[in-house]
Coordinates of C-alpha atoms in Angstrom, one line a residue:
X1259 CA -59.6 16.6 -97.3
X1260 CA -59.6 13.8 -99.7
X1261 CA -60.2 14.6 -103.2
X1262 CA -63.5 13.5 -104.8
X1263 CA -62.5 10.3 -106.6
X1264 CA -60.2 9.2 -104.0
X1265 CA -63.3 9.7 -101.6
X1266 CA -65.6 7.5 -103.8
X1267 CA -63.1 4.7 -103.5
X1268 CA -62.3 5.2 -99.8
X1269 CA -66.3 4.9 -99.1
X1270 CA -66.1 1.6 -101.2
X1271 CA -64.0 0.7 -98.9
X1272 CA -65.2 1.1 -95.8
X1273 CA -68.7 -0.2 -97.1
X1274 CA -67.0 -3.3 -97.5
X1275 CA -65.4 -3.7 -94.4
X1276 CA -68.4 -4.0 -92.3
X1277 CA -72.4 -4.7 -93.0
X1278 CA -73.6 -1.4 -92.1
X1279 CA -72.2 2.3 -91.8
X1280 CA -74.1 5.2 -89.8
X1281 CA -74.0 8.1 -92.3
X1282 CA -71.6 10.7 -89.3
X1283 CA -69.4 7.2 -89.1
X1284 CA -68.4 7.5 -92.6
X1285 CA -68.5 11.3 -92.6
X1286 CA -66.3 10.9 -89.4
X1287 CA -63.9 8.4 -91.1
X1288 CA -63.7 10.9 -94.4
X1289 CA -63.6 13.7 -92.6
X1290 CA -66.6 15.3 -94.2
X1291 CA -70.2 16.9 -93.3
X1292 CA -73.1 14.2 -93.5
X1293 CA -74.3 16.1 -96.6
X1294 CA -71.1 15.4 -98.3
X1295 CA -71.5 11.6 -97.6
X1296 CA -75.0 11.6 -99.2
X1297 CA -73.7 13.4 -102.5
X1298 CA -70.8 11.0 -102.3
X1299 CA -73.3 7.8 -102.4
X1300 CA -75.8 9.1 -105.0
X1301 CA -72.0 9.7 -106.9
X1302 CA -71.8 6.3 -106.4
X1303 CA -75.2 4.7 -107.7
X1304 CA -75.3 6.4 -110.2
X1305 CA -72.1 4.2 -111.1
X1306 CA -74.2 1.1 -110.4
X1307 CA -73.1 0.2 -107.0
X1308 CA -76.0 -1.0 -105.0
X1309 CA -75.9 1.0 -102.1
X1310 CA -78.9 0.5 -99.5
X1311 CA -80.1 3.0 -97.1
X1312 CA -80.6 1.6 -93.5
X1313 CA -82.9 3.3 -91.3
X1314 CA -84.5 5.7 -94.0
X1315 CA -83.4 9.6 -94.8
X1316 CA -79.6 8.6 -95.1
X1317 CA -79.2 7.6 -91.7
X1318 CA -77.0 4.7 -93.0
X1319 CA -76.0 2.9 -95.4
X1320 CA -75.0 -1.0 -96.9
X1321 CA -73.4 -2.4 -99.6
X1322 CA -76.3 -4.9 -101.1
X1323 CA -76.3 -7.2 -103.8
X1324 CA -76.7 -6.0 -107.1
X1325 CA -77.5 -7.9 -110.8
X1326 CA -73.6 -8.1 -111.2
X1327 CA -70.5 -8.2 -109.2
X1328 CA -69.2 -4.6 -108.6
X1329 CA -66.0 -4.1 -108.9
X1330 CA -63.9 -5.0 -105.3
X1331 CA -61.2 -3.2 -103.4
X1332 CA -58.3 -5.1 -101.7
X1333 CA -55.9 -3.7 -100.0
X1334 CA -52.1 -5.6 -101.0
X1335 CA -52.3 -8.7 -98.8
X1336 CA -55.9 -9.6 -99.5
X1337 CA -55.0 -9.3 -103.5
X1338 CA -51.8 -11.5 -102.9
X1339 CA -54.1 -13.9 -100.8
X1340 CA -56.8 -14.4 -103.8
X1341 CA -54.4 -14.5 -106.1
X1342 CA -52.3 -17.5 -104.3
X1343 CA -55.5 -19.0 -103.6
X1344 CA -56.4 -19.2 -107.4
X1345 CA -53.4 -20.5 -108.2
X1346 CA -53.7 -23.4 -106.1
X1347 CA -57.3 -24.1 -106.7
X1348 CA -56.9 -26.3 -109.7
X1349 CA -56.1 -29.4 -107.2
X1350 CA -59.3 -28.4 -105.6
X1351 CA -62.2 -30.7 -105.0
X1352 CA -64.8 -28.9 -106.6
X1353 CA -65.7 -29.6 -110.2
X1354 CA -64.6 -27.3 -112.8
X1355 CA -62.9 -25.2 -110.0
X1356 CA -59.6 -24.8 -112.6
X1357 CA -60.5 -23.4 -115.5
X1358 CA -63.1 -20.5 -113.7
X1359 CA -59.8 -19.5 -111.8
X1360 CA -57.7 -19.6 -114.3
X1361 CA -60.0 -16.7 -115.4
X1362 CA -60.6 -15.0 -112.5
X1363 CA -56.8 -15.2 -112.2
X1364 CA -56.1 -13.7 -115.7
X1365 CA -58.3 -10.7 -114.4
X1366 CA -56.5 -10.0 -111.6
X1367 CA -53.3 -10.2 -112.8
X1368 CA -54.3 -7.6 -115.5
X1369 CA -54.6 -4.8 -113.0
X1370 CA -51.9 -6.6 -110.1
X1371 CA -49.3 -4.1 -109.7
X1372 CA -45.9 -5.1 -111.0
X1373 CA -44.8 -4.8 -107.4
X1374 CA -47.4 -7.6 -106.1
X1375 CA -47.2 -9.2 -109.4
X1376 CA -43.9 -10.3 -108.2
X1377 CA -45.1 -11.3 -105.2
X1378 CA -47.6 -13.9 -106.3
X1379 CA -45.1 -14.7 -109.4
X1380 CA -42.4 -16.0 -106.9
X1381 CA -44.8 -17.3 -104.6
X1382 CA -46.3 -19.4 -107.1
X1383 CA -42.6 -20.7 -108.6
X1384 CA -42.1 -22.1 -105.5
X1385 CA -45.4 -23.6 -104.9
X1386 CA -46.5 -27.1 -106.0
X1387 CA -50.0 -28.5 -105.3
X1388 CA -50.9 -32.8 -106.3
X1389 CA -54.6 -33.2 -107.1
X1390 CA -56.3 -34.9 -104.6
X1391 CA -58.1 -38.2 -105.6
X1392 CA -61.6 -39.1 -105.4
X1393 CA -65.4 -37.2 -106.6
X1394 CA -65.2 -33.7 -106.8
X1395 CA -68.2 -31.8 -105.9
X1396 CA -70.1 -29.0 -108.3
X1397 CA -70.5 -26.1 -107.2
X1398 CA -73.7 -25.5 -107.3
X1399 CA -74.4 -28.2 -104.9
X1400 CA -72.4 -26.0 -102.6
X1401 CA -74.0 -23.2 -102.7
X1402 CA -77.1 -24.5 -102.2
X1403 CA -76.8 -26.2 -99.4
X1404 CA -74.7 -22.8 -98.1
X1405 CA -77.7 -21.2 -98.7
X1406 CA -79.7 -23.9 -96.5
X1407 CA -77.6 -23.5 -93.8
X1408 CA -77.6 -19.4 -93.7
X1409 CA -81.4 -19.5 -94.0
X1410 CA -82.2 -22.3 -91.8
X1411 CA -83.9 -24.3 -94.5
X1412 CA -84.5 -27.6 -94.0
X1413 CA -82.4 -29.8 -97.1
X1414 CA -84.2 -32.9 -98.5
X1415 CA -81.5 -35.0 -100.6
X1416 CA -81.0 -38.8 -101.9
X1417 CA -78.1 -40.1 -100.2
X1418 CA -76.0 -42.8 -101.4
X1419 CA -74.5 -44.8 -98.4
X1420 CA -70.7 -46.4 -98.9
X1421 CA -72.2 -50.1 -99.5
X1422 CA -74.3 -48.5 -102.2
X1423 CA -77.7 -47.9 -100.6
X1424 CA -79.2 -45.1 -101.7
X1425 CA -81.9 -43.7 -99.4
X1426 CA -84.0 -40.2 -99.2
X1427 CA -83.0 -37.7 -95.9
X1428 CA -84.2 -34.9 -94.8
X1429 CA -82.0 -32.8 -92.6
X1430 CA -81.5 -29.3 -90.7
X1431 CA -78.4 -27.9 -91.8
X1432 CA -75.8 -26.6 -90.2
X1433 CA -72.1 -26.5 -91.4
X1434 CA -69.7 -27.2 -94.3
X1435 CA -66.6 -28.9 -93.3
X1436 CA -63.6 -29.2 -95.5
X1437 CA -61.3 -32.1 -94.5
X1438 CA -58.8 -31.2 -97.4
X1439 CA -60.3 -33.8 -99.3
X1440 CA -63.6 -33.7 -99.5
X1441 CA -67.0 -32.2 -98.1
X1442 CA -68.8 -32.9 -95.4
X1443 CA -72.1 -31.8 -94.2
X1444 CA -73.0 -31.4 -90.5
X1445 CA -76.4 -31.7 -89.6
X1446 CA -79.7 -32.8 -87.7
X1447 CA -81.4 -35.7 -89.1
X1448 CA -85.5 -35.7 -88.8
X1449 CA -85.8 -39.1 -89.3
X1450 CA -83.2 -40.8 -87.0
X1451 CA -83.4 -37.6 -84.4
X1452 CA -79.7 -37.1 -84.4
X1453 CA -76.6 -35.9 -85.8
X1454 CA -75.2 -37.0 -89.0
X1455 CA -72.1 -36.9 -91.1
X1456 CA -72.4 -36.4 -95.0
X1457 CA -70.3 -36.6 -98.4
X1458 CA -71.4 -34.1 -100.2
X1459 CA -70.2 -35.8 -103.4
X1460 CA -72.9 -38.3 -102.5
X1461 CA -76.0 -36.6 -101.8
X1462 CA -77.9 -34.9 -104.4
X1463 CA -80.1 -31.8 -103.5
X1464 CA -84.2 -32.1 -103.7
X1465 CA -86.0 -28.6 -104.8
X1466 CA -87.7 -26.8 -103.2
X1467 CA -85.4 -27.2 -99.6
X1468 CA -87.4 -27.9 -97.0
X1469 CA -89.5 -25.8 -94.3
X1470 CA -87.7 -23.3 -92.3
X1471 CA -86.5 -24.6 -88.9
X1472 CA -85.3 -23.2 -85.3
X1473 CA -81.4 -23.7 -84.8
X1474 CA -80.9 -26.0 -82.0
X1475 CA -77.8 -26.2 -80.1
X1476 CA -74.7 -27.8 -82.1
X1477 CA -73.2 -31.3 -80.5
X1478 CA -69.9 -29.4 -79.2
X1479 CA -69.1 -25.5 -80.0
X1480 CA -66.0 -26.6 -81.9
X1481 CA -67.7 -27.9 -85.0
X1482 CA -64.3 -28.8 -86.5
X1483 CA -63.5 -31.5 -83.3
X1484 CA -66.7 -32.4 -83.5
X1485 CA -66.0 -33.1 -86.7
X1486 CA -62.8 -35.4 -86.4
X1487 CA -64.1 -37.0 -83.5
X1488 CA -66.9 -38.5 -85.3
X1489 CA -65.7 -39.4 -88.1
X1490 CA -62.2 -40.9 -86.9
X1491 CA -63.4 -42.0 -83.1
X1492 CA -67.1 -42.2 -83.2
X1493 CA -68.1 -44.2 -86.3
X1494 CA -65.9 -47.2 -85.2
X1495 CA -66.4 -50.1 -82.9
X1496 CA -63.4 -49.8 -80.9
X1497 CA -62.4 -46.7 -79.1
X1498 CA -59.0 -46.1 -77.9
X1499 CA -57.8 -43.4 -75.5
X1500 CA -54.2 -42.7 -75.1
X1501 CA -52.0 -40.5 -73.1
X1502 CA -48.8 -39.7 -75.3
X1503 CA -45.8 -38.5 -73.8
X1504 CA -44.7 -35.7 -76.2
X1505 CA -46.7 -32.3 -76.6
X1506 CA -49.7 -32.3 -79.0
X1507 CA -47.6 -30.2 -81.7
X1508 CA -45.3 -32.9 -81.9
X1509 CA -48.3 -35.7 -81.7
X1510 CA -50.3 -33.7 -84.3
X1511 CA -47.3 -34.6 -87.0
X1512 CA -47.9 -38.1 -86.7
X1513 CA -51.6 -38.6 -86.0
X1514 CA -53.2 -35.9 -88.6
X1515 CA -57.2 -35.3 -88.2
X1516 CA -57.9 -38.4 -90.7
X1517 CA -56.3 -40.7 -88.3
X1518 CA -57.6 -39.4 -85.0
X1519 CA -58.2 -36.1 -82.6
X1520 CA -55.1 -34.8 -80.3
X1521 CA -56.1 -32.9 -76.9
X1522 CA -53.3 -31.1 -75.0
X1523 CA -52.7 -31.9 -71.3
X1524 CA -49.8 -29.9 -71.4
X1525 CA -46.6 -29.1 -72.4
X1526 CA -45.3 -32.4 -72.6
X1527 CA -48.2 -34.9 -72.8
X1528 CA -51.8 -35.3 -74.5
X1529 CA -54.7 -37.4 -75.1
X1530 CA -55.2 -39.0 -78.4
X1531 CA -58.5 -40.6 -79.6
X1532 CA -58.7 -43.0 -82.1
X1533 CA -61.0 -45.5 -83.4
X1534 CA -60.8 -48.8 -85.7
X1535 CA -63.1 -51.9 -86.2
X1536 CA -60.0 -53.9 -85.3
X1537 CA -58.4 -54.4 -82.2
X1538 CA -55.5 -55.7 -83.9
X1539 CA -55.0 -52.7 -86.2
X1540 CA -55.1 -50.2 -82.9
X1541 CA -52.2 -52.1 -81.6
X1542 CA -50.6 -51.9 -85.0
X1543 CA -51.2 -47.7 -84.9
X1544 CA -50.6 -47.0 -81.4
X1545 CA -47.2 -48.9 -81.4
X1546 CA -46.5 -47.4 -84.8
X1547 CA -46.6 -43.4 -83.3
X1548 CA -42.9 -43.2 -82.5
X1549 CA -44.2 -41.9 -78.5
X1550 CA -44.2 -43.4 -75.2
X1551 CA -47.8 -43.9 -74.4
X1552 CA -50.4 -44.9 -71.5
X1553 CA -53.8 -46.8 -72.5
X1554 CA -57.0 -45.3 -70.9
X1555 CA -59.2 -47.4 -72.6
X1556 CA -59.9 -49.9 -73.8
X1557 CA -58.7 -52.6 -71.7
X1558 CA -58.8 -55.1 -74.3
X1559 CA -56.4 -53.3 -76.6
X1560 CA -53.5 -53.6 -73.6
X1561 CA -53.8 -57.1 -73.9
X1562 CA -53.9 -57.3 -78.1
X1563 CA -50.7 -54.7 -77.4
X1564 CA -49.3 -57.5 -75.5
X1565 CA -50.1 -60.5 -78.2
X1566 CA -48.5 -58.2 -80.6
X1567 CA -44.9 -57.3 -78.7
X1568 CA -45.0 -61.5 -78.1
X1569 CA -45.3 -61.9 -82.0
X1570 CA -42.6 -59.1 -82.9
X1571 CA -40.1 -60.7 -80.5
X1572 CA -40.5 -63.8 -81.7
X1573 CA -40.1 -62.7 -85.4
X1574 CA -36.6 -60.9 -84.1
X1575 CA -35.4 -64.1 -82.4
X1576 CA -36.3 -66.2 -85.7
X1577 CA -34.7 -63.4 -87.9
X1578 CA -31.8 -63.2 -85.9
X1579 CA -31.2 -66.9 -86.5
X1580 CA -31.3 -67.1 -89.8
X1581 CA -33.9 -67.2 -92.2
X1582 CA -34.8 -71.1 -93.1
X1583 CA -37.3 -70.6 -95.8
X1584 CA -34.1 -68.9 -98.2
X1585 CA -32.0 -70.8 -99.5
X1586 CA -28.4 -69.7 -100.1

């Protein structure tokens, strides 16, 4: 039987593992009588960690919320995880992001053991990260419409549009996407009854949020495709649907989610969707890939394929004979 500390911190444990715990669960887990489990959580209140009963008389129990952050317990791979994560969050997109981890890294380090202090130390020596261009986000915009979207509160914002236009939405909430670069918020919009796309480093939260609303169902189950198809596909004039003749790993190194979405067939061939307001520039891309390829659609873009082969040969044939615009 474990000893009485070593209990405490094995209850912490398990408490945060899952969202609720019957009370014989955790006495099964510890090994103990019900009873022991109840001394064991008073033990632990009494050390300020705010630990709700579910069901009334001790029948179970959750870790709540309480007016500060109790302390947490990782196991050696979750501590290695936040502290690489830290580490590499100062090329992050949200504002001020750096200097709180450099904090919350000087913490953890503090009480790292010298054994996984090593391990983040050589991780990190070997690790570069570039900032990333563009607005960064705060925080607190985050969070709140985080909070929107786990409540089901309806977001009112000011919007301001890539020409400039700045314009007032109101909008169910969904999801947060990270592209790697910036924020994106998925959701329903009231007015223009459909989905919309937003930069969240270009909207700026109204208070109080909105009503609460009913979830309806999302545009695809796969919120992150859904995702890359609209806003590499979807948002442009021309549509383009290719079958490449290489597997979608392969395809995926050359056309990354900001360029367009990649479907596996099968082993050795996949659909690729892409979008551009310029026929010419899909021509340009699609030849560009480094795979044979088939056009689906559009039709138009075989024959802009064909103007562009007739141009490139013609360039080789006047190359190969000389350039007459230099002059020796």
């Amino acid at each position: 039987m474990l000893e009485t500390s070593a209990r405490l911190l094995r209850v912490l444990t398990l408490l945060q593992t899952r969202r609720e715990w019957s009370g014989p669960e955790l006495a099964g887990e510890l090994g103990v009588s019900p009873r022991t489990v109840r001394r064991d959580v008073d033990r632990l209140r009494a050390l300020g960690y705010p630990i709700n009963a579910v069901g009334g008389g001790g029948g179970g129990y959750r870790l709540g919320a309480g007016a500060s952050l109790p302390p947490l317990l990782l196991d050696d791979e979750e501590a290695v995880a936040v502290a690489v994560g830290l580490r590499t969050a100062a090329a992050g997109t949200v504002t001020g992001i750096a200097e709180t981890s450099v904090r919350a890294l000087a913490k953890l380090d503090h009480v790292l053991p010298a054994s996984l202090r090593h391990r983040v130390a050589t991780l990190s020596s070997a690790l570069v990260t570039t900032p990333l261009p563009g607005a960064t986000v705060d925080p607190a915009t985050l969070t709140a419409i985080a909070t929107a979207v786990r409540e089901h509160h309806r977001l009112r914002f000011d919007h301001v549009a890539r020409d400039g236009t700045t314009s007032r939405r109101d909008v169910e909430p969904y999801r947060l996407v990270h592209s790697g670069r910036r924020w994106y918020l998925v959701g329903w919009d009231t007015d223009r009854q459909d989905w919309r796309t937003f930069r969240v480093d270009r909207l700026s939260p109204r208070t109080p949020t909105g009503p609460r609303f009913v979830p309806r169902p999302l545009p695809d189950d796969d919120v992150g495709r859904y995702f890359v198809h609209s806003m590499t596909v979807d948002r442009f004039h021309h549509r383009a649907v290719l079958v490449m003749r290489a597997s979608a790993a392969e395809v995926a190194d050359e056309v990354p989610p900001t360029i367009g979405l990649v479907e596996p067939i099968d082993e050795s061939s996949c659909l690729v969707r892409i979008g551009s307001d310029s026929l010419d520039q899909l021509a340009v891309w699609v030849a560009a890939f480094g795979f044979e390829f088939e056009i689906v659609e559009p039709p138009e873009l075989v024959e802009h394929l064909g103007a562009l082969t007739a141009r490139l040969k013609r360039a080789a044939r006047a190359s190969a004979g000389g350039n007459p615009g230099r002059r020796g």
